[in-house]
Coordinates of C-alpha atoms in Angstrom, one line a residue:
X1 CA 16.4 6.7 11.1
X2 CA 20.0 5.0 10.5
X3 CA 21.1 3.0 13.7
X4 CA 22.8 4.9 16.1
X5 CA 26.6 4.2 16.2
X6 CA 28.1 3.0 19.2
X7 CA 30.4 5.2 21.3
X8 CA 33.7 5.4 19.9
X9 CA 36.4 5.7 22.4
X10 CA 39.9 6.4 21.2
X11 CA 42.0 9.0 19.7
X12 CA 41.7 12.0 17.7
X13 CA 42.4 10.4 14.5
X14 CA 39.6 7.6 15.5
X15 CA 37.2 10.3 15.8
X16 CA 38.3 11.7 12.6
X17 CA 38.1 8.4 10.7
X18 CA 34.6 8.2 12.1
X19 CA 33.6 11.6 10.7
X20 CA 35.2 10.6 7.1
X21 CA 32.8 7.5 7.2
X22 CA 29.8 9.6 8.1
X23 CA 30.5 11.8 5.4
X24 CA 30.1 8.9 3.0
X25 CA 26.8 7.2 5.1
X26 CA 24.0 8.9 2.7
X27 CA 26.0 7.7 -0.5
X28 CA 26.8 4.3 0.6
X29 CA 23.0 3.9 1.9
X30 CA 21.9 5.1 -1.7
X31 CA 24.0 2.4 -3.2
X32 CA 22.8 -0.4 -0.9
X33 CA 19.2 0.5 -1.4
X34 CA 19.5 0.4 -5.1
X35 CA 21.2 -3.0 -4.9
X36 CA 19.2 -4.4 -2.7
X37 CA 15.7 -2.8 -3.2
X38 CA 15.1 -2.7 0.9
X39 CA 16.2 0.3 2.9
X40 CA 16.1 -1.9 6.1
X41 CA 18.7 -4.4 4.5
X42 CA 20.5 -1.2 2.8
X43 CA 20.8 0.3 6.4
X44 CA 22.4 -3.1 7.9
X45 CA 24.7 -3.2 5.2
X46 CA 25.9 0.4 5.6
X47 CA 26.1 -0.5 9.4
X48 CA 28.2 -3.8 8.8
X49 CA 30.6 -1.7 6.6
X50 CA 31.2 0.8 9.3
X51 CA 32.2 -2.0 11.9
X52 CA 34.8 -3.2 9.0
X53 CA 36.0 0.6 8.7
X54 CA 36.5 0.5 12.4
X55 CA 38.4 -2.5 12.6
X56 CA 40.5 -1.8 9.2
X57 CA 44.2 -0.7 9.3
X58 CA 43.1 2.9 7.8
X59 CA 46.4 3.9 7.0
X60 CA 46.8 1.5 4.4
X61 CA 43.6 2.7 2.8
X62 CA 44.3 5.4 0.1
X63 CA 41.0 6.2 -1.2
X64 CA 38.2 5.7 1.4
X65 CA 35.6 6.2 -0.4
X66 CA 36.7 3.5 -3.1
X67 CA 37.2 1.3 -0.1
X68 CA 33.8 1.7 1.3
X69 CA 32.1 1.4 -1.9
X70 CA 33.8 -1.6 -2.7
X71 CA 32.8 -3.2 0.9
X72 CA 29.1 -2.1 0.6
X73 CA 28.7 -3.3 -2.8
X74 CA 30.2 -6.9 -1.8
X75 CA 28.0 -6.8 1.2
X76 CA 25.0 -6.3 -0.6
X77 CA 26.4 -8.9 -3.2
X78 CA 26.6 -11.5 -0.4
X79 CA 22.8 -10.8 0.5
X80 CA 21.6 -10.8 -2.7
X81 CA 23.2 -14.5 -3.1
X82 CA 22.3 -15.7 0.2
X83 CA 19.7 -18.9 0.6
X84 CA 17.4 -16.5 2.4
X85 CA 17.2 -13.9 -0.2
X86 CA 16.8 -16.6 -2.8
X87 CA 13.7 -18.1 -1.2
X88 CA 11.9 -14.7 -0.2
X89 CA 12.6 -13.2 -3.7
X90 CA 11.6 -16.4 -5.7
X91 CA 8.5 -17.3 -3.4
X92 CA 6.4 -14.2 -5.0
X93 CA 6.0 -12.3 -1.9
X94 CA 8.8 -9.5 -2.5
X95 CA 8.3 -6.1 -3.4
X96 CA 10.8 -3.0 -3.2
X97 CA 10.7 -0.9 0.1
X98 CA 9.0 2.2 -0.8
X99 CA 10.9 5.5 0.0
X100 CA 9.5 8.9 0.4
X101 CA 11.1 11.5 -2.1
X102 CA 13.6 13.9 -0.3
X103 CA 15.0 10.9 1.6
X104 CA 18.8 10.9 1.3
X105 CA 18.6 7.2 0.9
X106 CA 17.4 7.8 -2.7
X107 CA 20.7 9.4 -3.7
X108 CA 21.5 11.2 -6.9
X109 CA 18.8 11.9 -9.3
X110 CA 20.0 14.5 -11.6
X111 CA 20.2 12.6 -15.1
X112 CA 17.1 10.6 -16.0
X113 CA 19.0 7.2 -15.4
X114 CA 19.7 8.0 -11.8
X115 CA 16.0 8.9 -11.2
X116 CA 14.9 5.6 -13.1
X117 CA 17.5 3.5 -11.2
X118 CA 15.4 4.1 -7.9
X119 CA 12.1 3.8 -9.4
X120 CA 10.1 0.9 -8.0
X121 CA 9.3 -0.2 -11.6
X122 CA 13.2 -0.4 -12.0
X123 CA 13.9 -2.1 -8.8
X124 CA 11.4 -4.4 -9.4
X125 CA 12.9 -5.1 -13.0
X126 CA 16.6 -5.7 -11.5
X127 CA 15.0 -8.7 -9.7
X128 CA 15.5 -10.4 -13.4
X129 CA 19.3 -9.7 -13.2
X130 CA 22.0 -11.7 -11.3
X131 CA 23.7 -10.1 -8.8
X132 CA 26.8 -9.3 -10.6
X133 CA 24.6 -7.7 -13.5
X134 CA 22.4 -5.7 -10.9
X135 CA 25.7 -4.4 -9.4
X136 CA 27.3 -3.6 -12.5
X137 CA 24.2 -1.7 -13.9
X138 CA 23.7 0.3 -10.5
X139 CA 27.3 1.6 -10.2
X140 CA 27.5 2.8 -14.1
X141 CA 23.9 4.2 -14.4
X142 CA 23.1 5.6 -10.9
X143 CA 26.8 6.5 -9.9
X144 CA 28.9 6.7 -13.1
X145 CA 31.4 4.6 -12.2
X146 CA 34.0 3.8 -15.3
X147 CA 34.1 0.3 -16.3
X148 CA 37.7 0.2 -14.8
X149 CA 36.4 1.3 -11.4
X150 CA 33.8 -1.4 -11.6
X151 CA 36.0 -4.2 -12.4
X152 CA 38.1 -3.2 -9.5
X153 CA 35.0 -2.9 -6.9
X154 CA 33.9 -6.6 -8.1
X155 CA 37.2 -8.3 -9.0
X156 CA 36.2 -8.9 -12.6
X157 CA 37.7 -7.9 -15.9
X158 CA 36.8 -4.9 -17.8
X159 CA 35.6 -6.8 -20.5
X160 CA 33.6 -8.9 -18.3
X161 CA 32.2 -5.6 -17.0
X162 CA 31.1 -4.4 -20.2
X163 CA 29.4 -7.8 -21.0
X164 CA 27.5 -7.6 -17.6
X165 CA 26.0 -4.1 -18.4
X166 CA 24.9 -4.9 -21.8
X167 CA 23.1 -7.8 -20.8
X168 CA 21.7 -5.6 -17.8
X169 CA 20.5 -2.9 -20.0
X170 CA 19.2 -5.0 -22.5
X171 CA 17.0 -7.0 -20.1
X172 CA 15.9 -3.6 -18.3
X173 CA 15.0 -2.0 -21.4
X174 CA 13.0 -4.5 -22.6
X175 CA 10.7 -5.0 -20.0
X176 CA 7.5 -2.5 -20.0
X177 CA 7.4 0.2 -17.4
X178 CA 5.6 3.9 -16.9
X179 CA 6.9 6.6 -18.6
X180 CA 7.8 10.3 -17.6
X181 CA 4.5 12.2 -16.9
X182 CA 4.3 15.9 -15.6
X183 CA 3.6 16.4 -11.9
X184 CA 0.5 18.1 -12.6
X185 CA -1.3 15.4 -14.9
X186 CA -0.1 12.5 -12.2
X187 CA -1.8 14.6 -9.5
X188 CA -4.9 14.8 -11.6
X189 CA -4.9 11.2 -12.5
X190 CA -4.3 9.8 -9.0
X191 CA -6.9 12.0 -7.7
X192 CA -9.7 11.0 -10.1
X193 CA -8.3 7.2 -9.3
X194 CA -9.0 7.9 -5.9
X195 CA -12.4 9.8 -6.5
X196 CA -13.7 6.8 -8.9
X197 CA -12.7 4.1 -6.5
X198 CA -14.3 5.9 -3.4
X199 CA -17.7 6.6 -5.1
X200 CA -17.7 3.5 -6.9
X201 CA -17.4 4.5 -10.6
X202 CA -16.1 1.3 -12.1
X203 CA -16.4 2.8 -16.0
X204 CA -14.0 5.7 -14.7
X205 CA -11.7 3.4 -13.2
X206 CA -11.5 1.4 -16.1
X207 CA -10.8 4.5 -18.3
X208 CA -8.2 5.7 -16.0
X209 CA -6.1 2.4 -17.0
X210 CA -4.1 1.1 -19.9
X211 CA -5.4 -2.3 -21.4
X212 CA -2.5 -4.0 -20.3
X213 CA -2.3 -2.4 -16.6
X214 CA -1.4 -4.7 -13.5
X215 CA -2.1 -4.2 -10.0
X216 CA 0.2 -5.9 -7.2
X217 CA -0.4 -6.0 -3.4
X218 CA 1.4 -7.5 -0.6
X219 CA -1.7 -8.5 1.2
X220 CA -0.6 -6.3 4.2
X221 CA 1.9 -9.2 4.8
X222 CA -1.2 -11.4 5.7
X223 CA -0.5 -13.5 2.6
X224 CA 2.4 -15.9 1.5
X225 CA 2.8 -14.5 -1.9
X226 CA 1.7 -11.1 -3.8
X227 CA -1.4 -10.7 -5.1
X228 CA -1.5 -9.6 -8.8
X229 CA -4.4 -8.7 -10.9
X230 CA -4.1 -8.3 -15.1
X231 CA -7.1 -6.8 -16.2
X232 CA -8.6 -3.2 -16.1
X233 CA -11.9 -4.7 -15.1
X234 CA -10.5 -6.9 -12.1
X235 CA -8.1 -3.8 -10.8
X236 CA -11.1 -1.8 -10.8
X237 CA -13.2 -4.2 -8.9
X238 CA -10.3 -4.7 -6.5
X239 CA -9.8 -0.7 -6.3
X240 CA -13.6 -0.5 -5.4
X241 CA -13.4 -3.1 -2.8
X242 CA -10.2 -1.5 -1.1
X243 CA -10.7 1.9 -1.3
X244 CA -14.1 2.1 0.2
X245 CA -13.9 2.7 3.9
X246 CA -15.8 0.3 6.3
X247 CA -16.0 -0.3 10.0
X248 CA -13.9 -3.5 9.6
X249 CA -11.4 -1.9 7.8
X250 CA -11.2 1.0 10.5
X251 CA -10.8 -1.6 13.0
X252 CA -8.1 -3.6 11.2
X253 CA -6.3 -0.2 10.9
X254 CA -6.8 0.9 14.5
X255 CA -8.7 3.9 13.7
X256 CA -9.5 6.3 11.2
X257 CA -6.7 7.2 8.8
X258 CA -6.1 10.3 6.5
X259 CA -5.4 10.0 3.0
X260 CA -2.5 11.8 1.6
X261 CA -1.0 12.8 -1.9
X262 CA 3.0 12.2 -1.9
X263 CA 5.5 11.2 -4.2
X264 CA 7.3 8.0 -3.4
X265 CA 10.4 6.9 -5.4
X266 CA 10.0 9.7 -8.0
X267 CA 6.2 8.4 -8.7
X268 CA 2.7 9.7 -7.4
X269 CA 1.4 7.7 -4.5
X270 CA -1.6 7.8 -2.2
X271 CA -0.8 7.4 1.6
X272 CA -2.9 6.1 4.4
X273 CA -1.8 8.0 7.6
X274 CA -3.1 7.2 11.2
X275 CA -1.6 9.5 13.5
X276 CA 2.0 10.1 12.4
X277 CA 2.5 6.6 11.1
X278 CA 2.0 5.5 7.6
X279 CA 0.1 2.3 7.4
X280 CA -0.3 1.8 4.0
X281 CA 0.8 3.3 0.4
X282 CA -0.4 2.8 -3.0
X283 CA 1.9 4.1 -5.8
X284 CA 1.1 4.2 -9.4
X285 CA 3.0 4.2 -12.7
X286 CA 1.7 6.2 -15.7
X287 CA 2.2 6.5 -19.2
X288 CA 0.4 9.0 -21.4
X289 CA -1.7 10.2 -18.5
X290 CA -3.2 6.8 -18.0
X291 CA -2.3 4.1 -15.0
X292 CA 0.1 1.2 -16.1
X293 CA 0.7 -0.4 -12.9
X294 CA -0.8 0.0 -9.2
X295 CA 1.3 -1.1 -6.4
X296 CA -0.5 -1.9 -2.8
X297 CA 2.0 -1.9 0.0
X298 CA 0.7 -2.3 3.5
X299 CA 3.0 -4.9 5.2
X300 CA 4.1 -3.2 8.4
X301 CA 7.9 -4.1 8.1
X302 CA 7.9 -2.4 4.3
X303 CA 6.7 0.9 5.7
X304 CA 9.1 1.3 8.4
X305 CA 11.3 3.9 6.3
X306 CA 8.6 5.5 4.8
X307 CA 7.1 6.4 8.3
X308 CA 10.3 7.7 9.6
X309 CA 10.7 10.0 6.6
X310 CA 7.3 11.2 6.8
X311 CA 7.7 12.3 10.5
X312 CA 10.9 14.1 9.8
X313 CA 9.9 15.8 6.4
X314 CA 6.5 16.9 6.8
X315 CA 3.3 16.1 5.0
X316 CA 2.1 15.3 1.5
X317 CA -1.1 17.2 0.1
X318 CA -4.3 16.4 2.1
X319 CA -6.7 14.6 0.2
X320 CA -9.3 13.1 2.6
X321 CA -9.1 14.0 6.3
X322 CA -11.1 11.1 8.0
X323 CA -11.1 7.9 5.5

């Protein structure tokens, strides 16, 4: 849940202005999430923007939406440029924070560009961009700002904005990622993957993966860097080891979780749920009915927003009641 606002004492105008900010909160959070790839950091950026809004001379702000967009964008750029962010993101331990479909933080998703901009694949790809390239790409592709508006937000020229967008589009387009797969096929493939991994059918697992498939895991936050596997055979071996329940895994999890099928960042996913808490998420990118990327996310700090949305918006499809 977004952090609760402190009680605001003051005039009716103060309360009206707070309401204007709240009306923009979801859009600002969606912008910050696309820029940062972290729901937690996005919430912090939006809250910092609210504090600036409270102390600003609001009578001089002609277009509040534009002012707030500029503030949030630049707060996110400051975070991306910080020494801490550079250290964490170059150390190989960074993955985007997954968000359950239906969460307002995912923001607009009408054209394909808006949907793609919030996928885990594209959020990961955008790590290859400079902070300004990332901002220009998100503002243009996900929120349809004009080059003139983007230049104003970022305090750059329109020509520079166009150059940044061209480079960003080229880098994102050049990198391999999954394609659109219809929901019925996606669910079938994921259920087959779970069934094969749970029953030890290595050959079937390999057949479900593309030849250049990749698997990435955060090691439940217990490792200093991400774990990567780059061949179908190795991914199948890891999946067999990871999806087979054992008493030791249940002790580590704190109980016997249920396994649900859900949609996360627009992609099919398997969620391990203990009580009302998501303790693990496995997401899949697919192309042509086969899996190109598997992401295993179990670090508790990366699952906070997913758990909150799970509690609010109901359950996915139950696949295994007691894993």
